[in-house]
Amino acid sequence: MTMKVKFVEPAKVYRMIKDELDAAYFEVMDKGDLIDRGQLKSFETNLAAFVGTKYAVGLNSGYDALHMSLRAAGIGAGDEVIVPAHTFVATASAVVNVGAKPVLVDVGKDFNIDCRKIEEALTDQTRAIIPVHLSGYMADMERVIEIAEKHDLVVVEDACQSLGSSMEGKMAGSWGLTGCWSFYPFKILGGYGDGGAITTNNPEVALFATRMRYNGEDRDTGEYHGHGFTCLLDNMQAAFLDVKLRHLPRWIIRRKEIAARYRAALSDLPDLLLPHYHDSRRDHVYQNYTVRSKQGNVFSEFMKAGGIEVLTQFRKPYYRHEALKLEDRGFPETEALSREVCSLPMNVEITDDEVDYVIEVVRSFYNK
Ligand SMILES: Cc1ncc(COP(=O)(O)O)c(C=O)c1O
């Protein structure tokens, strides 16, 4: 029997927690609380507590979080910043847009920056590293911090895909000068439009971001503290996110159950590499369940023909887009995985029957 399995179904999530989301909506509308009100503060407090940092500052997007962090660290023209070759383009764009140069480093088998290759990419101009925690699994932050301390570099964590993940019990987004978050609708914690935040333990960085997100203004005194931006997290989005954050621990458990179901049913297929890594220090929260199929597009097209929505980010690595003018220093692992990646449906709204159908289609591709 053919079924249709969506990659995500936002309307289904809405129905799962409709009463709470509706209550949040009506509270905002009734009070007329639109900009920088209690709902934003509440979400910031709860996000900081969840991540284990002193501060969280709500922004308009994950991109803004990265951009703001680099500004807060004083990074600009003449500086170089280490970023992974396999990530969403925004990681590198934030570096370019503060006037600095992204220097790309290949990733390892876990899709995260290969720490063995960072030091060879450092120059006298290197000022920062942006490790990306991809798909719900952290980069090796112990090693990143070691390298950063040795070379006096700022660390900005791109944790946009990994809210809730940890290493040695210390949460993603609590290791660097800042942790950068995206609440784009299909993230592990997604809003109903764009949204983002930084988390930090540094009071000056938190104050800088709080002012700069509002055109540089101190909202108590009216004083402008610099030329800033308009990138404040909407109060309405904050209200929705606060509701969903309460469900996140339970939803992470569900994601792990789905991952375990895929693993139990698919790990015997030699041409399919599953995203389960052997590092007991790191906890995977499976924002994405990205497999590597040796058959690349033939596999992903077969899944689509079977009624299953899959994502193949990123078949074309971002440094291969000519207009971005980025230096390709040679990234064999990124090149290889780009041909093979395929993210299977992984979300809290999927049913076990749907997961089993995905498994059936994968197995039928391999004639099993
Ligand atoms: C790794 C990574 N970095 C940065 C971003 C940018 O976040 P946003 O789309 O909220 O600007 C995203 C998400 O899209 C992401 O996945």
PDB file of N, CA and C and ligand atoms in Angstrom, residues 61-63 66 87-88 90-91 132 134 158 160-161 182 184 187 194-195, ligand 1:
ATOM      1  N   SER A  61      16.068  36.055  13.835  1.00  0.00           N
ATOM      2  CA  SER A  61      16.421  34.844  13.084  1.00  0.00           C
ATOM      3  C   SER A  61      17.743  34.282  13.583  1.00  0.00           C
ATOM      4  N   GLY A  62      18.050  33.080  13.112  1.00  0.00           N
ATOM      5  CA  GLY A  62      19.346  32.485  13.420  1.00  0.00           C
ATOM      6  C   GLY A  62      20.467  33.278  12.766  1.00  0.00           C
ATOM      7  N   TYR A  63      20.190  33.773  11.568  1.00  0.00           N
ATOM      8  CA  TYR A  63      21.187  34.611  10.896  1.00  0.00           C
ATOM      9  C   TYR A  63      21.521  35.823  11.762  1.00  0.00           C
ATOM     10  N   LEU A  66      23.820  35.002  14.623  1.00  0.00           N
ATOM     11  CA  LEU A  66      25.230  34.869  14.220  1.00  0.00           C
ATOM     12  C   LEU A  66      25.847  36.242  13.968  1.00  0.00           C
ATOM     13  N   THR A  87      27.404  23.243   5.959  1.00  0.00           N
ATOM     14  CA  THR A  87      26.463  23.900   6.883  1.00  0.00           C
ATOM     15  C   THR A  87      25.479  24.678   6.024  1.00  0.00           C
ATOM     16  N   PHE A  88      24.491  25.281   6.696  1.00  0.00           N
ATOM     17  CA  PHE A  88      23.599  26.195   5.988  1.00  0.00           C
ATOM     18  C   PHE A  88      24.383  27.477   5.702  1.00  0.00           C
ATOM     19  N   ALA A  90      23.975  30.515   5.877  1.00  0.00           N
ATOM     20  CA  ALA A  90      23.914  31.672   6.781  1.00  0.00           C
ATOM     21  C   ALA A  90      25.127  31.746   7.711  1.00  0.00           C
ATOM     22  N   THR A  91      25.699  30.594   8.049  1.00  0.00           N
ATOM     23  CA  THR A  91      26.871  30.595   8.937  1.00  0.00           C
ATOM     24  C   THR A  91      27.981  31.436   8.307  1.00  0.00           C
ATOM     25  N   VAL A 132      29.436  24.392  14.014  1.00  0.00           N
ATOM     26  CA  VAL A 132      27.994  24.228  13.802  1.00  0.00           C
ATOM     27  C   VAL A 132      27.602  22.867  14.364  1.00  0.00           C
ATOM     28  N   LEU A 134      25.279  20.269  13.772  1.00  0.00           N
ATOM     29  CA  LEU A 134      24.332  19.984  12.698  1.00  0.00           C
ATOM     30  C   LEU A 134      23.352  18.871  13.044  1.00  0.00           C
ATOM     31  N   ASP A 158      27.127  27.929  16.379  1.00  0.00           N
ATOM     32  CA  ASP A 158      25.918  27.902  15.552  1.00  0.00           C
ATOM     33  C   ASP A 158      25.140  26.656  15.987  1.00  0.00           C
ATOM     34  N   CYS A 160      21.875  26.401  15.759  1.00  0.00           N
ATOM     35  CA  CYS A 160      20.542  26.581  15.169  1.00  0.00           C
ATOM     36  C   CYS A 160      19.782  25.267  14.980  1.00  0.00           C
ATOM     37  N   GLN A 161      20.510  24.162  14.826  1.00  0.00           N
ATOM     38  CA  GLN A 161      19.822  22.887  14.568  1.00  0.00           C
ATOM     39  C   GLN A 161      19.843  21.968  15.780  1.00  0.00           C
ATOM     40  N   SER A 182      17.985  29.355  15.942  1.00  0.00           N
ATOM     41  CA  SER A 182      16.981  29.688  14.930  1.00  0.00           C
ATOM     42  C   SER A 182      15.666  29.036  15.339  1.00  0.00           C
ATOM     43  N   TYR A 184      13.135  29.109  13.096  1.00  0.00           N
ATOM     44  CA  TYR A 184      12.488  28.911  11.797  1.00  0.00           C
ATOM     45  C   TYR A 184      11.471  27.760  11.980  1.00  0.00           C
ATOM     46  N   LYS A 187      12.452  24.014  12.613  1.00  0.00           N
ATOM     47  CA  LYS A 187      13.512  23.623  13.540  1.00  0.00           C
ATOM     48  C   LYS A 187      12.906  22.808  14.681  1.00  0.00           C
ATOM     49  N   ASP A 194       9.661  33.646  11.197  1.00  0.00           N
ATOM     50  CA  ASP A 194      11.079  33.643  11.580  1.00  0.00           C
ATOM     51  C   ASP A 194      11.265  34.004  13.046  1.00  0.00           C
ATOM     52  N   GLY A 195      12.353  33.528  13.600  1.00  0.00           N
ATOM     53  CA  GLY A 195      12.701  33.859  14.981  1.00  0.00           C
ATOM     54  C   GLY A 195      14.089  33.345  15.283  1.00  0.00           C
TER      55      GLY A 195
HETATM   56  C1  LIG B   1      23.042  25.639  10.812  1.00  0.00           C
HETATM   57  C2  LIG B   1      22.194  26.851  10.593  1.00  0.00           C
HETATM   58  N1  LIG B   1      22.733  28.067  10.753  1.00  0.00           N
HETATM   59  C3  LIG B   1      22.007  29.177  10.586  1.00  0.00           C
HETATM   60  C4  LIG B   1      20.673  29.121  10.254  1.00  0.00           C
HETATM   61  C5  LIG B   1      19.939  30.390  10.015  1.00  0.00           C
HETATM   62  O1  LIG B   1      18.766  30.492  10.741  1.00  0.00           O
HETATM   63  P1  LIG B   1      17.553  31.399  10.194  1.00  0.00           P
HETATM   64  O2  LIG B   1      16.956  30.699   9.030  1.00  0.00           O
HETATM   65  O3  LIG B   1      16.629  31.515  11.352  1.00  0.00           O
HETATM   66  O4  LIG B   1      18.149  32.723   9.822  1.00  0.00           O
HETATM   67  C6  LIG B   1      20.059  27.877  10.092  1.00  0.00           C
HETATM   68  C7  LIG B   1      18.630  27.705   9.764  1.00  0.00           C
HETATM   69  O5  LIG B   1      18.062  28.000   8.805  1.00  0.00           O
HETATM   70  C8  LIG B   1      20.843  26.715  10.244  1.00  0.00           C
HETATM   71  O6  LIG B   1      20.315  25.490  10.061  1.00  0.00           O
END
